[in-house]
PDB file of C-alpha atoms in Angstrom:
ATOM      1  CA  UNK A  13     -11.265   1.285  27.974  1.00  0.00           C
ATOM      2  CA  UNK A  14     -11.492   0.082  31.579  1.00  0.00           C
ATOM      3  CA  UNK A  15     -12.732  -3.346  30.476  1.00  0.00           C
ATOM      4  CA  UNK A  16     -10.040  -3.627  27.809  1.00  0.00           C
ATOM      5  CA  UNK A  17      -7.317  -2.966  30.384  1.00  0.00           C
ATOM      6  CA  UNK A  18      -8.819  -5.581  32.713  1.00  0.00           C
ATOM      7  CA  UNK A  19      -9.039  -8.139  29.893  1.00  0.00           C
ATOM      8  CA  UNK A  20      -5.389  -7.651  28.926  1.00  0.00           C
ATOM      9  CA  UNK A  21      -4.315  -7.832  32.571  1.00  0.00           C
ATOM     10  CA  UNK A  22      -6.180 -11.118  32.993  1.00  0.00           C
ATOM     11  CA  UNK A  23      -3.988 -12.916  30.481  1.00  0.00           C
ATOM     12  CA  UNK A  24      -0.559 -11.579  31.473  1.00  0.00           C
ATOM     13  CA  UNK A  25      -0.116 -14.015  34.438  1.00  0.00           C
ATOM     14  CA  UNK A  26      -1.294 -16.898  32.253  1.00  0.00           C
ATOM     15  CA  UNK A  27       1.291 -16.050  29.602  1.00  0.00           C
ATOM     16  CA  UNK A  28       3.934 -15.910  32.345  1.00  0.00           C
ATOM     17  CA  UNK A  29       2.703 -19.294  33.597  1.00  0.00           C
ATOM     18  CA  UNK A  30       3.178 -20.773  30.116  1.00  0.00           C
ATOM     19  CA  UNK A  31       6.727 -19.371  29.983  1.00  0.00           C
ATOM     20  CA  UNK A  32       7.301 -20.904  33.440  1.00  0.00           C
ATOM     21  CA  UNK A  33       6.146 -24.271  32.073  1.00  0.00           C
ATOM     22  CA  UNK A  34       8.633 -24.030  29.189  1.00  0.00           C
ATOM     23  CA  UNK A  35      11.546 -23.054  31.451  1.00  0.00           C
ATOM     24  CA  UNK A  36      10.573 -25.812  33.892  1.00  0.00           C
ATOM     25  CA  UNK A  37      10.706 -28.404  31.112  1.00  0.00           C
ATOM     26  CA  UNK A  38      14.106 -27.109  29.968  1.00  0.00           C
ATOM     27  CA  UNK A  39      15.421 -27.171  33.553  1.00  0.00           C
ATOM     28  CA  UNK A  40      14.291 -30.756  34.067  1.00  0.00           C
ATOM     29  CA  UNK A  41      16.010 -31.742  30.809  1.00  0.00           C
ATOM     30  CA  UNK A  42      19.232 -30.091  32.044  1.00  0.00           C
ATOM     31  CA  UNK A  43      19.001 -32.013  35.311  1.00  0.00           C
ATOM     32  CA  UNK A  44      18.352 -35.264  33.466  1.00  0.00           C
ATOM     33  CA  UNK A  45      14.990 -36.116  35.012  1.00  0.00           C
ATOM     34  CA  UNK A  46      12.650 -34.971  32.254  1.00  0.00           C
ATOM     35  CA  UNK A  47       9.333 -36.766  32.107  1.00  0.00           C
ATOM     36  CA  UNK A  48       6.260 -35.023  30.794  1.00  0.00           C
ATOM     37  CA  UNK A  49       3.181 -36.316  32.565  1.00  0.00           C
ATOM     38  CA  UNK A  50      -0.432 -35.349  32.392  1.00  0.00           C
ATOM     39  CA  UNK A  51      -0.259 -34.651  36.147  1.00  0.00           C
ATOM     40  CA  UNK A  52       2.439 -32.008  35.692  1.00  0.00           C
ATOM     41  CA  UNK A  53       0.575 -30.362  32.839  1.00  0.00           C
ATOM     42  CA  UNK A  54      -2.678 -30.432  34.823  1.00  0.00           C
ATOM     43  CA  UNK A  55      -0.917 -28.550  37.634  1.00  0.00           C
ATOM     44  CA  UNK A  56      -0.138 -25.714  35.230  1.00  0.00           C
ATOM     45  CA  UNK A  57      -3.756 -25.651  34.064  1.00  0.00           C
ATOM     46  CA  UNK A  58      -5.082 -25.653  37.637  1.00  0.00           C
ATOM     47  CA  UNK A  59      -2.646 -22.853  38.542  1.00  0.00           C
ATOM     48  CA  UNK A  60      -3.931 -20.808  35.591  1.00  0.00           C
ATOM     49  CA  UNK A  61      -7.510 -21.518  36.656  1.00  0.00           C
ATOM     50  CA  UNK A  62      -6.726 -20.292  40.172  1.00  0.00           C
ATOM     51  CA  UNK A  63      -5.104 -17.159  38.762  1.00  0.00           C
ATOM     52  CA  UNK A  64      -8.212 -16.441  36.705  1.00  0.00           C
ATOM     53  CA  UNK A  65     -10.472 -17.043  39.707  1.00  0.00           C
ATOM     54  CA  UNK A  66      -8.500 -14.609  41.895  1.00  0.00           C
ATOM     55  CA  UNK A  67      -8.405 -12.115  39.067  1.00  0.00           C
ATOM     56  CA  UNK A  68     -12.176 -12.389  38.576  1.00  0.00           C
ATOM     57  CA  UNK A  69     -12.724 -11.707  42.281  1.00  0.00           C
ATOM     58  CA  UNK A  70     -10.526  -8.613  42.027  1.00  0.00           C
ATOM     59  CA  UNK A  71     -12.459  -7.619  38.904  1.00  0.00           C
ATOM     60  CA  UNK A  72     -15.708  -7.756  40.894  1.00  0.00           C
ATOM     61  CA  UNK A  73     -14.165  -5.549  43.566  1.00  0.00           C
ATOM     62  CA  UNK A  74     -13.001  -3.149  40.853  1.00  0.00           C
ATOM     63  CA  UNK A  75     -16.531  -3.068  39.447  1.00  0.00           C
ATOM     64  CA  UNK A  76     -17.760  -1.895  42.825  1.00  0.00           C
ATOM     65  CA  UNK A  77     -14.931   0.623  43.063  1.00  0.00           C
ATOM     66  CA  UNK A  78     -15.531   1.913  39.525  1.00  0.00           C
ATOM     67  CA  UNK A  79     -17.972   4.469  40.873  1.00  0.00           C
ATOM     68  CA  UNK A  80     -15.106   6.095  42.765  1.00  0.00           C
ATOM     69  CA  UNK A  81     -11.946   5.194  40.800  1.00  0.00           C
ATOM     70  CA  UNK A  82     -11.579   5.405  37.013  1.00  0.00           C
ATOM     71  CA  UNK A  83      -9.152   2.500  36.543  1.00  0.00           C
ATOM     72  CA  UNK A  84      -9.024  -1.155  37.726  1.00  0.00           C
ATOM     73  CA  UNK A  85      -6.694  -0.861  40.726  1.00  0.00           C
ATOM     74  CA  UNK A  86      -7.316  -4.311  42.168  1.00  0.00           C
ATOM     75  CA  UNK A  87      -6.918  -5.999  38.766  1.00  0.00           C
ATOM     76  CA  UNK A  88      -3.599  -4.251  38.291  1.00  0.00           C
ATOM     77  CA  UNK A  89      -2.364  -5.323  41.732  1.00  0.00           C
ATOM     78  CA  UNK A  90      -3.563  -8.886  41.217  1.00  0.00           C
ATOM     79  CA  UNK A  91      -1.905  -9.167  37.796  1.00  0.00           C
ATOM     80  CA  UNK A  92       1.347  -7.739  39.156  1.00  0.00           C
ATOM     81  CA  UNK A  93       1.382 -10.117  42.141  1.00  0.00           C
ATOM     82  CA  UNK A  94       0.625 -13.205  40.037  1.00  0.00           C
ATOM     83  CA  UNK A  95       3.211 -12.225  37.416  1.00  0.00           C
ATOM     84  CA  UNK A  96       5.875 -11.646  40.083  1.00  0.00           C
ATOM     85  CA  UNK A  97       5.251 -15.168  41.391  1.00  0.00           C
ATOM     86  CA  UNK A  98       5.783 -16.558  37.898  1.00  0.00           C
ATOM     87  CA  UNK A  99       8.889 -14.430  37.267  1.00  0.00           C
ATOM     88  CA  UNK A 100      10.461 -15.784  40.460  1.00  0.00           C
ATOM     89  CA  UNK A 101       9.666 -19.325  39.345  1.00  0.00           C
ATOM     90  CA  UNK A 102      11.104 -18.658  35.879  1.00  0.00           C
ATOM     91  CA  UNK A 103      14.329 -17.333  37.442  1.00  0.00           C
ATOM     92  CA  UNK A 104      14.593 -20.440  39.638  1.00  0.00           C
ATOM     93  CA  UNK A 105      14.072 -22.689  36.607  1.00  0.00           C
ATOM     94  CA  UNK A 106      16.712 -20.842  34.616  1.00  0.00           C
ATOM     95  CA  UNK A 107      19.287 -21.341  37.392  1.00  0.00           C
ATOM     96  CA  UNK A 108      18.547 -25.039  37.993  1.00  0.00           C
ATOM     97  CA  UNK A 109      21.422 -27.199  36.832  1.00  0.00           C
ATOM     98  CA  UNK A 110      23.646 -24.254  35.873  1.00  0.00           C
ATOM     99  CA  UNK A 111      25.604 -23.742  39.077  1.00  0.00           C
ATOM    100  CA  UNK A 112      29.053 -25.266  39.549  1.00  0.00           C
ATOM    101  CA  UNK A 113      28.250 -26.700  42.975  1.00  0.00           C
ATOM    102  CA  UNK A 114      25.570 -29.347  43.128  1.00  0.00           C
ATOM    103  CA  UNK A 115      23.779 -30.753  46.116  1.00  0.00           C
ATOM    104  CA  UNK A 116      24.839 -34.429  46.230  1.00  0.00           C
ATOM    105  CA  UNK A 117      21.542 -35.547  47.735  1.00  0.00           C
ATOM    106  CA  UNK A 118      19.546 -33.786  45.013  1.00  0.00           C
ATOM    107  CA  UNK A 119      21.839 -35.307  42.383  1.00  0.00           C
ATOM    108  CA  UNK A 120      21.326 -38.828  43.732  1.00  0.00           C
ATOM    109  CA  UNK A 121      17.572 -38.288  43.845  1.00  0.00           C
ATOM    110  CA  UNK A 122      17.676 -37.164  40.203  1.00  0.00           C
ATOM    111  CA  UNK A 123      19.734 -40.210  39.237  1.00  0.00           C
ATOM    112  CA  UNK A 124      17.415 -42.529  41.155  1.00  0.00           C
ATOM    113  CA  UNK A 125      14.381 -40.940  39.516  1.00  0.00           C
ATOM    114  CA  UNK A 126      15.871 -41.130  36.031  1.00  0.00           C
ATOM    115  CA  UNK A 127      17.591 -44.537  36.176  1.00  0.00           C
ATOM    116  CA  UNK A 128      16.163 -46.397  39.152  1.00  0.00           C
ATOM    117  CA  UNK A 129      17.392 -46.983  42.683  1.00  0.00           C
ATOM    118  CA  UNK A 130      19.633 -49.965  41.871  1.00  0.00           C
ATOM    119  CA  UNK A 131      21.601 -48.020  39.235  1.00  0.00           C
ATOM    120  CA  UNK A 132      21.769 -45.021  41.561  1.00  0.00           C
ATOM    121  CA  UNK A 133      23.338 -47.233  44.253  1.00  0.00           C
ATOM    122  CA  UNK A 134      25.921 -48.532  41.745  1.00  0.00           C
ATOM    123  CA  UNK A 135      26.789 -44.982  40.658  1.00  0.00           C
ATOM    124  CA  UNK A 136      27.041 -43.902  44.296  1.00  0.00           C
ATOM    125  CA  UNK A 137      29.424 -46.779  45.085  1.00  0.00           C
ATOM    126  CA  UNK A 138      31.629 -45.941  42.081  1.00  0.00           C
ATOM    127  CA  UNK A 139      31.808 -42.281  43.166  1.00  0.00           C
ATOM    128  CA  UNK A 140      32.604 -43.332  46.737  1.00  0.00           C
ATOM    129  CA  UNK A 141      35.416 -45.645  45.562  1.00  0.00           C
ATOM    130  CA  UNK A 142      36.886 -42.855  43.402  1.00  0.00           C
ATOM    131  CA  UNK A 143      36.883 -40.468  46.347  1.00  0.00           C
ATOM    132  CA  UNK A 144      38.628 -43.032  48.551  1.00  0.00           C
ATOM    133  CA  UNK A 145      41.340 -43.542  45.911  1.00  0.00           C
ATOM    134  CA  UNK A 146      41.830 -39.788  45.373  1.00  0.00           C
TER     135      UNK A 146
END
């Protein structure tokens, strides 16, 4: 039973990481700078690998503690901590691009990333002219 609990706990942060990837893709589409790259996907895989490595270290500690404690305390704490990190990231992704006030610098960076610097400068000049008229 102890090993079954540890095995289930090992995959909970990775499932949360996958959900974070999905919400991150949706957030970047909302902001208009969506580009799926192998680098971005590799970061998710390396994050999951790190989570598994930390979890395995906690599992080894729990193995040593199993003589004194009947349940995997360190695995539970590790899974909770890693999942909380992912939940915070998911919440941030869900709020990106949904607020009424936008940071103008972040918007111009998104435009420059999506359309190029020359088009971003043209858009910036048009916005500036409209503000001067208004």
